[in-house]
Short mmCIF file of C-alpha atoms in Angstrom, two decimals:
data_model
loop_
_atom_site.label_atom_id
_atom_site.label_comp_id
_atom_site.label_asym_id
_atom_site.label_seq_id
_atom_site.Cartn_x
_atom_site.Cartn_y
_atom_site.Cartn_z
CA MET A 1 75.72 73.12 195.46
CA SER A 2 77.00 75.95 192.66
CA ILE A 3 79.86 76.62 195.21
CA GLY A 4 82.39 75.53 192.55
CA SER A 5 84.77 74.13 195.56
CA ILE A 6 81.99 72.01 197.22
CA GLN A 7 80.59 70.29 194.38
CA ARG A 8 84.60 69.83 193.06
CA GLN A 9 85.32 68.32 196.75
CA ALA A 10 81.46 66.25 196.30
CA ILE A 11 82.64 64.38 193.25
CA VAL A 12 85.57 64.01 194.22
CA SER A 13 84.66 61.29 197.49
CA PHE A 14 81.81 60.12 195.40
CA VAL A 15 84.05 59.01 192.21
CA TRP A 16 86.11 57.56 194.80
CA GLN A 17 82.93 56.27 196.58
CA ILE A 18 82.23 54.20 192.58
CA THR A 19 84.89 53.00 193.00
CA PHE A 20 85.87 51.44 196.29
CA THR A 21 82.54 50.54 196.35
CA PHE A 22 82.95 48.31 192.86
CA VAL A 23 86.55 47.24 194.49
CA GLY A 24 85.53 47.12 197.38
CA LEU A 25 82.02 44.78 196.23
CA LEU A 26 84.18 41.66 194.57
CA SER A 27 86.78 41.69 197.02
CA THR A 28 83.70 40.69 199.76
CA ILE A 29 83.11 38.59 196.99
CA TYR A 30 86.37 36.88 196.81
CA PHE A 31 86.26 36.87 200.91
CA ALA A 32 82.15 35.22 200.38
CA ARG A 33 83.10 32.94 198.97
CA THR A 34 86.40 32.15 200.30
CA VAL A 35 86.59 31.88 204.09
CA GLY A 36 82.81 31.83 204.11
CA ALA A 37 79.88 33.80 206.46
CA GLY A 38 81.65 32.37 210.36
CA VAL A 39 84.83 34.10 209.30
CA LEU A 40 83.69 36.72 207.56
CA GLY A 41 81.52 37.07 210.74
CA GLU A 42 84.47 37.17 213.73
CA TYR A 43 85.68 40.07 211.21
CA PHE A 44 82.17 42.38 211.47
CA LEU A 45 82.46 41.40 215.12
CA PHE A 46 86.36 42.48 215.31
CA LEU A 47 85.41 46.03 213.51
CA ALA A 48 82.42 46.33 215.64
CA TYR A 49 84.72 46.11 218.75
CA LEU A 50 87.47 48.38 217.78
CA SER A 51 85.09 50.69 217.33
CA ILE A 52 83.33 50.52 220.51
CA ILE A 53 87.43 50.31 222.02
CA SER A 54 88.37 53.13 219.90
CA LEU A 55 85.23 55.51 220.92
CA MET A 56 87.31 55.34 224.05
CA THR A 57 90.79 56.61 223.17
CA ASP A 58 88.47 59.19 220.65
CA GLY A 59 86.95 60.50 223.69
CA GLY A 60 84.47 62.58 220.93
CA LEU A 61 87.98 64.91 220.37
CA GLY A 62 87.96 63.85 216.96
CA GLY A 63 85.03 66.01 215.73
CA ALA A 64 85.75 68.62 218.83
CA ALA A 65 89.33 69.19 216.68
CA ILE A 66 86.87 69.33 213.33
CA LYS A 67 84.78 72.09 214.76
CA ARG A 68 87.07 74.42 216.08
CA ILE A 69 90.24 73.68 213.20
CA SER A 70 87.14 74.47 210.75
CA GLU A 71 86.36 77.88 212.90
CA GLY A 72 89.63 79.13 211.41
CA GLU A 73 90.44 80.78 214.89
CA GLU A 74 94.11 79.22 215.88
CA PRO A 75 94.09 75.90 213.82
CA ASP A 76 97.72 74.50 214.80
CA THR A 77 97.71 75.41 218.47
CA TYR A 78 93.78 73.00 218.53
CA PHE A 79 95.82 71.37 216.52
CA SER A 80 98.64 70.77 220.17
CA ALA A 81 95.78 70.18 222.14
CA PHE A 82 94.17 67.45 220.41
CA VAL A 83 97.32 64.83 219.98
CA VAL A 84 98.39 65.30 223.21
CA LEU A 85 94.90 64.95 224.28
CA ARG A 86 93.96 61.57 222.18
CA SER A 87 97.51 59.80 222.93
CA PHE A 88 97.11 60.38 226.65
CA PHE A 89 93.51 58.65 226.51
CA MET A 90 95.01 55.79 224.01
CA MET A 91 98.04 55.37 226.82
CA LEU A 92 95.60 54.71 229.29
CA VAL A 93 93.48 52.13 227.78
CA LEU A 94 95.63 50.15 226.11
CA VAL A 95 97.11 49.94 229.50
CA THR A 96 94.32 48.65 230.08
CA LEU A 97 93.69 46.35 227.47
CA ILE A 98 96.74 44.40 228.05
CA VAL A 99 96.27 44.41 232.10
CA LEU A 100 92.61 42.84 231.58
CA ARG A 101 93.85 40.64 228.06
CA THR A 102 92.94 36.51 229.73
CA CYS A 103 89.04 38.59 230.45
CA PHE A 104 88.84 39.45 225.97
CA GLU A 105 88.74 34.63 225.49
CA GLU A 106 87.27 34.94 222.63
CA LEU A 107 89.25 37.27 220.38
CA ASN A 108 92.74 35.61 222.21
CA ASN A 109 91.53 32.81 221.52
CA SER A 110 90.63 33.44 216.94
CA GLY A 111 93.97 35.62 217.21
CA ILE A 112 92.78 38.63 216.39
CA PHE A 113 94.00 40.37 220.42
CA ILE A 114 96.93 41.55 218.50
CA TRP A 115 95.59 42.90 215.27
CA LEU A 116 92.95 45.10 217.43
CA ILE A 117 95.72 46.35 219.80
CA LEU A 118 97.63 47.11 216.65
CA ALA A 119 94.42 48.55 215.33
CA LEU A 120 94.32 51.02 217.52
CA ILE A 121 97.63 52.45 217.82
CA VAL A 122 97.69 53.25 213.96
CA SER A 123 94.34 54.82 214.62
CA LEU A 124 95.69 57.31 216.69
CA LEU A 125 98.16 58.30 213.76
CA HIS A 126 95.19 58.08 211.09
CA GLY A 127 92.99 60.34 213.82
CA ALA A 128 95.05 62.74 214.23
CA VAL A 129 95.98 63.52 210.51
CA SER A 130 92.12 63.07 208.55
CA SER A 131 90.30 65.09 211.57
CA SER A 132 93.04 67.61 211.13
CA MET A 133 93.01 67.71 207.11
CA ALA A 134 88.78 67.64 207.97
CA GLY A 135 88.97 70.47 210.00
CA CYS A 136 90.75 72.51 206.90
CA GLY A 137 88.05 71.96 204.27
CA LYS A 138 91.08 69.26 202.34
CA ILE A 139 87.81 66.74 202.06
CA GLY A 140 89.54 66.13 198.47
CA ILE A 141 92.92 64.48 200.00
CA GLN A 142 91.49 63.19 203.10
CA SER A 143 88.65 61.67 200.06
CA THR A 144 91.57 60.13 198.47
CA ALA A 145 94.04 59.12 201.37
CA THR A 146 90.80 57.30 202.03
CA PHE A 147 90.50 55.33 199.18
CA ILE A 148 94.19 54.59 199.22
CA ASN A 149 93.86 53.62 203.01
CA ASN A 150 90.62 51.36 201.75
CA ILE A 151 92.11 50.03 198.68
CA SER A 152 95.48 49.26 200.56
CA ARG A 153 93.65 48.01 202.56
CA ILE A 154 91.83 45.46 200.23
CA PHE A 155 94.60 44.48 198.40
CA PHE A 156 96.34 42.83 201.17
CA GLN A 157 93.42 40.70 202.56
CA VAL A 158 92.83 39.44 199.26
CA PHE A 159 96.99 38.54 199.61
CA ALA A 160 96.75 37.51 203.14
CA VAL A 161 93.51 35.22 202.57
CA PHE A 162 95.41 33.31 199.18
CA LEU A 163 98.13 32.93 201.31
CA GLY A 164 95.46 30.73 203.82
CA PHE A 165 95.73 33.63 206.69
CA GLY A 166 91.44 33.61 206.84
CA ILE A 167 90.50 35.82 209.91
CA SER A 168 94.51 37.47 211.14
CA GLY A 169 94.47 38.75 207.47
CA LEU A 170 91.02 40.07 207.04
CA ALA A 171 92.41 42.23 210.69
CA GLY A 172 95.88 43.03 209.19
CA GLY A 173 95.00 44.45 206.10
CA PHE A 174 92.68 46.03 207.66
CA VAL A 175 95.18 47.26 210.33
CA PHE A 176 97.93 48.01 206.45
CA GLY A 177 95.79 50.05 204.98
CA LEU A 178 94.60 52.62 208.38
CA PHE A 179 98.34 53.32 207.65
CA VAL A 180 99.27 53.95 204.18
CA GLY A 181 96.05 56.20 204.52
CA SER A 182 97.29 58.40 207.28
CA ILE A 183 100.86 58.70 205.52
CA VAL A 184 99.50 59.55 202.22
CA GLN A 185 97.72 63.09 204.31
CA LEU A 186 100.40 63.02 205.86
CA HIS A 187 102.39 64.88 202.77
CA PHE A 188 99.83 66.79 202.36
CA PHE A 189 99.74 67.88 205.85
CA ASP A 190 100.12 71.50 206.57
CA LEU A 191 99.50 72.10 210.72
CA ARG A 192 101.99 72.00 212.78
CA PHE A 193 102.99 71.82 216.79
CA VAL A 194 102.30 75.06 218.83
CA ARG A 195 102.58 75.70 222.49
CA PHE A 196 99.23 75.38 223.92
CA GLU A 197 96.99 76.67 226.94
CA TRP A 198 94.70 75.42 228.99
CA LYS A 199 91.44 77.35 227.68
CA HIS A 200 92.21 75.13 224.15
CA VAL A 201 91.99 71.69 226.34
CA LYS A 202 88.89 73.14 228.35
CA SER A 203 87.40 74.44 224.59
CA LEU A 204 87.64 71.53 222.80
CA TRP A 205 86.69 68.99 226.31
CA SER A 206 83.12 71.29 226.76
CA PHE A 207 82.62 70.13 222.60
CA SER A 208 84.66 67.01 222.53
CA LEU A 209 81.97 65.76 226.30
CA TRP A 210 78.97 65.89 223.78
CA THR A 211 79.79 65.04 220.69
CA PHE A 212 81.25 61.91 222.56
CA LEU A 213 78.35 61.48 224.88
CA ILE A 214 76.71 61.31 221.18
CA SER A 215 79.93 58.94 219.43
CA ALA A 216 79.05 56.91 221.75
CA GLY A 217 75.13 55.97 220.94
CA MET A 218 75.53 55.87 217.86
CA ILE A 219 78.36 53.22 218.26
CA VAL A 220 76.31 51.82 220.19
CA TYR A 221 73.50 52.09 217.98
CA SER A 222 75.74 50.73 214.44
CA THR A 223 77.48 47.94 216.31
CA ALA A 224 74.76 46.42 218.79
CA ASP A 225 73.50 44.43 216.33
CA THR A 226 76.16 42.64 215.16
CA ILE A 227 76.97 42.10 219.08
CA MET A 228 74.11 40.80 220.18
CA LEU A 229 73.91 38.92 217.19
CA GLY A 230 76.91 37.27 217.80
CA TYR A 231 75.28 37.04 221.34
CA TYR A 232 72.74 35.35 219.88
CA LEU A 233 73.05 33.16 217.08
CA SER A 234 76.22 31.33 215.08
CA ASN A 235 78.92 33.52 213.39
CA ALA A 236 77.87 32.72 210.16
CA ASP A 237 73.95 35.08 210.93
CA VAL A 238 76.52 38.02 211.22
CA GLY A 239 78.37 37.00 207.97
CA VAL A 240 74.97 36.62 206.56
CA TYR A 241 73.98 39.82 207.55
CA ARG A 242 76.49 42.18 207.99
CA ILE A 243 77.08 41.31 203.43
CA ALA A 244 73.38 41.97 203.11
CA LEU A 245 74.07 45.36 205.22
CA GLN A 246 76.59 45.69 203.10
CA PHE A 247 74.81 45.14 199.21
CA THR A 248 72.34 47.80 200.78
CA ALA A 249 75.05 49.65 201.63
CA LEU A 250 75.12 50.68 198.03
CA ALA A 251 72.68 53.13 198.40
CA THR A 252 73.69 55.74 200.62
CA PHE A 253 76.80 56.32 199.36
CA ALA A 254 76.04 59.44 197.82
CA THR A 255 74.82 60.33 201.03
CA ASP A 256 78.53 60.39 202.83
CA ALA A 257 80.50 61.72 199.69
CA LEU A 258 77.47 64.48 200.59
CA ARG A 259 78.31 64.58 204.52
CA VAL A 260 82.01 64.15 204.08
CA THR A 261 82.23 67.68 202.05
CA LEU A 262 79.38 69.59 203.58
CA TRP A 263 79.90 69.63 207.54
CA PRO A 264 82.49 71.42 207.81
CA ARG A 265 81.10 73.73 205.10
CA VAL A 266 77.86 74.27 207.66
CA SER A 267 79.51 74.28 210.53
CA ARG A 268 81.31 77.48 208.56
CA TRP A 269 78.82 78.74 207.33
CA GLY A 270 76.74 78.55 210.87
CA ILE A 271 79.17 80.44 211.97
CA VAL A 272 79.67 83.56 210.16
CA GLY A 273 75.68 83.34 209.54
CA GLU A 274 74.54 82.37 206.05
CA ILE A 275 71.91 80.50 206.37
CA GLY A 276 70.12 80.55 202.81
CA LEU A 277 73.91 78.89 202.37
CA ILE A 278 72.80 76.22 205.52
CA GLU A 279 69.46 76.21 203.96
CA ASP A 280 69.55 75.37 200.56
CA SER A 281 72.70 72.72 200.66
CA LEU A 282 70.15 70.66 202.54
CA SER A 283 67.79 70.61 200.22
CA ARG A 284 70.17 69.02 196.78
CA ALA A 285 71.37 67.23 199.81
CA PHE A 286 68.62 65.70 200.39
CA THR A 287 67.77 65.26 196.03
CA TYR A 288 71.58 63.63 195.15
CA SER A 289 71.73 61.24 198.12
CA LEU A 290 68.07 60.56 196.68
CA VAL A 291 68.50 60.18 192.68
CA LEU A 292 70.36 56.90 193.68
CA ALA A 293 69.04 55.56 196.93
CA ILE A 294 65.67 54.64 195.02
CA PRO A 295 66.52 52.92 191.73
CA ILE A 296 69.31 50.87 193.97
CA PHE A 297 66.27 50.37 196.40
CA VAL A 298 64.14 49.27 193.59
CA GLY A 299 66.74 47.16 191.64
CA GLY A 300 67.78 45.65 195.08
CA VAL A 301 63.66 44.21 195.94
CA LEU A 302 63.26 42.53 192.41
CA LEU A 303 66.84 41.56 191.68
CA GLY A 304 68.61 41.45 195.27
CA ASP A 305 67.62 37.55 196.25
CA LYS A 306 69.67 35.62 192.42
CA LEU A 307 72.29 39.04 192.92
CA LEU A 308 73.56 37.24 197.33
CA TYR A 309 72.63 33.66 195.94
CA TYR A 310 75.01 34.28 192.39
CA PHE A 311 77.48 36.86 193.99
CA TYR A 312 78.30 35.00 197.15
CA GLY A 313 77.32 32.24 197.67
CA ALA A 314 74.09 29.92 198.51
CA GLU A 315 74.94 30.39 202.39
CA PHE A 316 74.61 33.80 201.93
CA GLY A 317 70.97 33.69 199.29
CA ARG A 318 68.46 33.05 202.32
CA GLY A 319 69.50 37.08 203.16
CA TYR A 320 67.21 38.13 201.02
CA MET A 321 64.50 39.24 202.87
CA THR A 322 66.78 41.32 205.73
CA MET A 323 68.68 42.86 202.90
CA VAL A 324 65.09 44.26 201.89
CA LEU A 325 64.40 45.54 205.17
CA LEU A 326 67.42 46.88 206.12
CA PHE A 327 68.02 48.93 201.75
CA ILE A 328 64.18 50.48 203.40
CA VAL A 329 66.76 51.24 206.58
CA GLN A 330 69.37 52.92 203.85
CA LEU A 331 66.40 55.13 202.22
CA VAL A 332 65.42 56.39 206.14
CA ASN A 333 68.75 56.63 206.63
CA ILE A 334 69.49 58.85 204.13
CA PHE A 335 66.98 61.52 206.18
CA GLN A 336 68.48 60.47 209.67
CA PHE A 337 72.66 60.86 208.55
CA ILE A 338 72.36 64.41 206.91
CA SER A 339 69.21 65.41 209.55
CA THR A 340 72.12 64.78 212.54
CA SER A 341 74.70 65.08 211.08
CA TYR A 342 73.42 69.24 210.69
CA LEU A 343 72.55 69.77 213.73
CA SER A 344 76.07 68.23 214.77
CA ALA A 345 77.45 71.14 211.95
CA LEU A 346 75.66 73.49 214.31
CA ASP A 347 76.33 73.06 217.48
CA HIS A 348 73.31 72.07 218.22
CA LEU A 349 74.11 68.88 220.40
CA LYS A 350 72.57 69.01 223.02
CA ASP A 351 69.40 67.81 221.07
CA LEU A 352 71.15 65.46 219.01
CA LEU A 353 72.88 63.75 222.18
CA ARG A 354 68.64 62.99 223.27
CA ILE A 355 67.49 62.17 220.08
CA THR A 356 70.64 59.79 219.42
CA MET A 357 69.82 58.17 223.04
CA VAL A 358 66.09 57.78 222.80
CA ALA A 359 67.21 55.84 220.01
CA VAL A 360 69.83 53.28 221.41
CA VAL A 361 68.24 52.85 224.25
CA ALA A 362 64.57 51.51 221.48
CA ASN A 363 68.06 50.27 219.02
CA ILE A 364 68.87 47.19 222.48
CA VAL A 365 65.28 46.74 223.83
CA LEU A 366 64.16 45.58 220.32
CA ASN A 367 67.53 44.32 218.53
CA ALA A 368 66.51 41.51 221.75
CA ILE A 369 63.37 40.85 221.72
CA LEU A 370 63.35 40.57 217.87
CA ILE A 371 67.00 38.62 217.12
CA PRO A 372 66.01 35.54 219.69
CA VAL A 373 62.76 35.12 218.60
CA ILE A 374 62.91 35.52 214.78
CA GLY A 375 66.87 35.56 213.92
CA ILE A 376 68.65 38.69 211.75
CA GLU A 377 65.30 39.61 210.40
CA GLY A 378 65.02 40.74 213.35
CA ALA A 379 67.76 42.57 213.96
CA ALA A 380 66.74 44.48 210.32
CA ILE A 381 63.50 45.19 211.91
CA ALA A 382 65.06 47.33 214.42
CA THR A 383 67.48 48.61 213.04
CA PHE A 384 64.04 50.37 210.76
CA ILE A 385 62.02 50.86 213.46
CA THR A 386 64.87 53.12 215.45
CA MET A 387 65.25 54.44 212.14
CA GLY A 388 63.00 56.16 211.84
CA LEU A 389 62.76 57.35 215.40
CA ASN A 390 65.71 58.44 215.17
CA ALA A 391 64.16 60.61 211.80
CA VAL A 392 61.72 62.02 212.85
CA LEU A 393 63.29 62.98 216.17
CA ALA A 394 65.87 64.85 214.01
CA MET A 395 64.05 66.29 211.42
CA TRP A 396 62.00 68.12 213.96
CA VAL A 397 64.19 69.44 216.31
CA LEU A 398 66.27 71.03 213.11
CA SER A 399 62.76 72.19 211.55
CA LYS A 400 63.23 74.41 214.15
CA ILE A 401 65.74 75.94 212.94
CA LEU A 402 65.70 75.94 210.01
CA THR A 403 63.47 76.09 207.01
CA ILE A 404 63.66 72.35 205.51
CA ARG A 405 62.41 71.90 201.39
CA VAL A 406 62.01 68.53 199.39
CA GLU A 407 62.20 69.43 196.54
CA SER A 408 59.30 67.59 194.84
CA GLU A 409 59.05 67.92 192.14
CA SER A 410 62.86 66.24 191.90
CA LEU A 411 61.64 63.43 193.66
CA MET A 412 58.73 63.25 191.26
CA ASN A 413 60.74 63.02 189.09
CA ILE A 414 63.12 60.17 190.30
CA LEU A 415 60.26 58.61 191.29
CA LYS A 416 58.73 57.65 187.47
CA ALA A 417 62.34 57.60 186.32
CA SER A 418 62.10 54.34 188.71
CA PHE A 419 59.53 53.30 188.23
CA LEU A 420 59.86 53.40 184.04
CA MET A 421 62.86 51.05 185.24
CA SER A 422 61.38 48.83 187.32
CA LEU A 423 59.07 47.91 184.59
CA PHE A 424 62.29 46.96 182.14
CA VAL A 425 63.56 45.51 185.08
CA GLY A 426 60.25 43.04 186.44
CA GLY A 427 60.21 42.03 183.00
CA TYR A 428 62.84 41.24 182.25
CA ARG A 429 62.60 38.53 184.90
CA MET A 430 59.28 37.26 183.72
CA ILE A 431 60.21 36.48 180.39
CA VAL A 432 64.44 35.59 180.93
CA PRO A 433 65.31 32.31 183.30
CA LEU A 434 68.21 33.96 185.48
CA SER A 435 70.18 30.70 185.04
CA ASN A 436 73.27 32.70 186.15
CA ILE A 437 75.44 35.78 186.55
CA TRP A 438 75.71 37.03 182.88
CA LEU A 439 72.01 36.73 182.63
CA VAL A 440 71.14 38.27 185.55
CA LEU A 441 73.43 41.61 185.08
CA VAL A 442 71.60 42.65 181.66
CA PRO A 443 68.89 44.29 183.81
CA VAL A 444 71.68 45.78 186.23
CA ILE A 445 73.06 47.22 183.56
CA VAL A 446 71.09 47.91 180.58
CA GLY A 447 68.16 48.97 183.99
CA GLY A 448 70.64 51.51 185.15
CA GLY A 449 71.17 53.26 181.88
CA ILE A 450 67.75 53.58 181.27
CA TYR A 451 67.24 55.16 184.89
CA GLY A 452 70.45 57.66 184.47
CA ILE A 453 68.63 58.46 180.56
CA LEU A 454 64.49 58.95 181.87
CA VAL A 455 66.02 61.07 185.93
CA LEU A 456 68.76 63.42 182.77
CA ASN A 457 65.60 64.21 180.49
CA PHE A 458 63.09 64.44 183.24
CA ASP A 459 64.46 67.27 185.72
CA ARG A 460 66.00 69.74 183.55
CA LYS A 461 67.53 71.40 186.59
CA ILE A 462 69.38 68.20 187.29
CA LEU A 463 70.14 67.96 184.00
CA GLY A 464 71.66 71.30 184.04
CA GLU A 465 74.35 70.60 186.80
CA PHE A 466 75.52 67.13 185.91
CA ASN A 467 76.04 69.10 181.97
CA MET A 468 77.77 72.33 184.55
CA ILE A 469 79.55 70.29 186.55
CA CYS A 470 81.27 67.60 183.52
CA THR A 471 82.13 71.55 181.70
CA ASN A 472 84.03 72.18 184.31
CA LEU A 473 85.70 69.32 185.05
CA ILE A 474 86.66 69.17 180.86
CA LYS A 475 88.33 72.79 181.81
CA ASN A 476 89.13 71.60 184.55
CA THR A 477 91.35 68.96 182.62
CA LYS A 478 92.71 70.75 180.47
#
């Protein structure tokens, strides 16, 4: 992680994610208290349906375009072939949806079918620009545009919900943000349309076939719990579950930033045979993901019930046990997410497909068994079991390709700092009655400060890299 461009791009992604997380938290609190769990449940179902339908329009071509463009050979040609192919699939899907509109009774009744169509159309522009920017390695620009996308969406949604538009305001804001983010990236876009040949189509198609199957499995895996909760239970249950899941995602935003930054780099390193760089980046990716995930998990377990109650409202307080289970899921997700990302970047798609299909089948079966019996906790347990299975299989396959090294010394330092932080937070809760949100925020803020000081004091390697990053940032701002 000592390579300047990687640090810089990872920092950009990380800073934007921190900012967006804070703004997103405030907006979600507002939505939860204004429209309630039922409307939020409808919105989360809209996003789940959109993910599945978008899979049909993309066909794995987005991942194939990132891969081929990142290899540095004929990027303009592969970009052109990608846009033409994706436009063709988009047209087929849109015509099919419009013809079969009467079959989507729930979406028609809620008034979001038209927003679904608009979201698909705008996603054509967004996917073409964003995938190409990622393939070119312009992750800082892409991350900034993603932040602008998210912030624009939130402001639109808040204003629309304030005016009383409910689910239409939430869905419309999603479309608006997607469009704004696309326009921002176009300003820095330097690929151009050129003539392409059938060999370029075949090259994209050969890679996209595997990425499509893998993406299909991952999307089904990530949306099965939401859709099956909507089928077996109520929209309000979907809302409570997804809010708990969204809250626990705080533990992995460092992982998301690292994944976006490292994927095109690892792809390139794999082509030129820089195995040492790949292995070093993998070890540091695990460490930097856990340096935030573990203390957030500890704090969530100790204070999560009060945070859900005071932030989102009484009806969301019942999601505490689900939240604890999902925090564990997020810890496992770090190893699963990074391992599968490296397998994808290194072209081991057949192995990744097998792993994904096993996890998908297990996830659907477990959700179908557990949700009717124990409700939203059943969905969380199903996700935990299948996430663990996915992580173990992915790391097993990756270990045959690379030497996987978890930095045990740094891990122990993170655990020690988290334990000492937990003593303060637990003691505070025992002494101080948490009767309002301000009293809850005190251990969150102070505990975070204690952890940060301790982990930097315990781990000289992390401290050294932190000082180097700060020094470079100061130099770059002068």
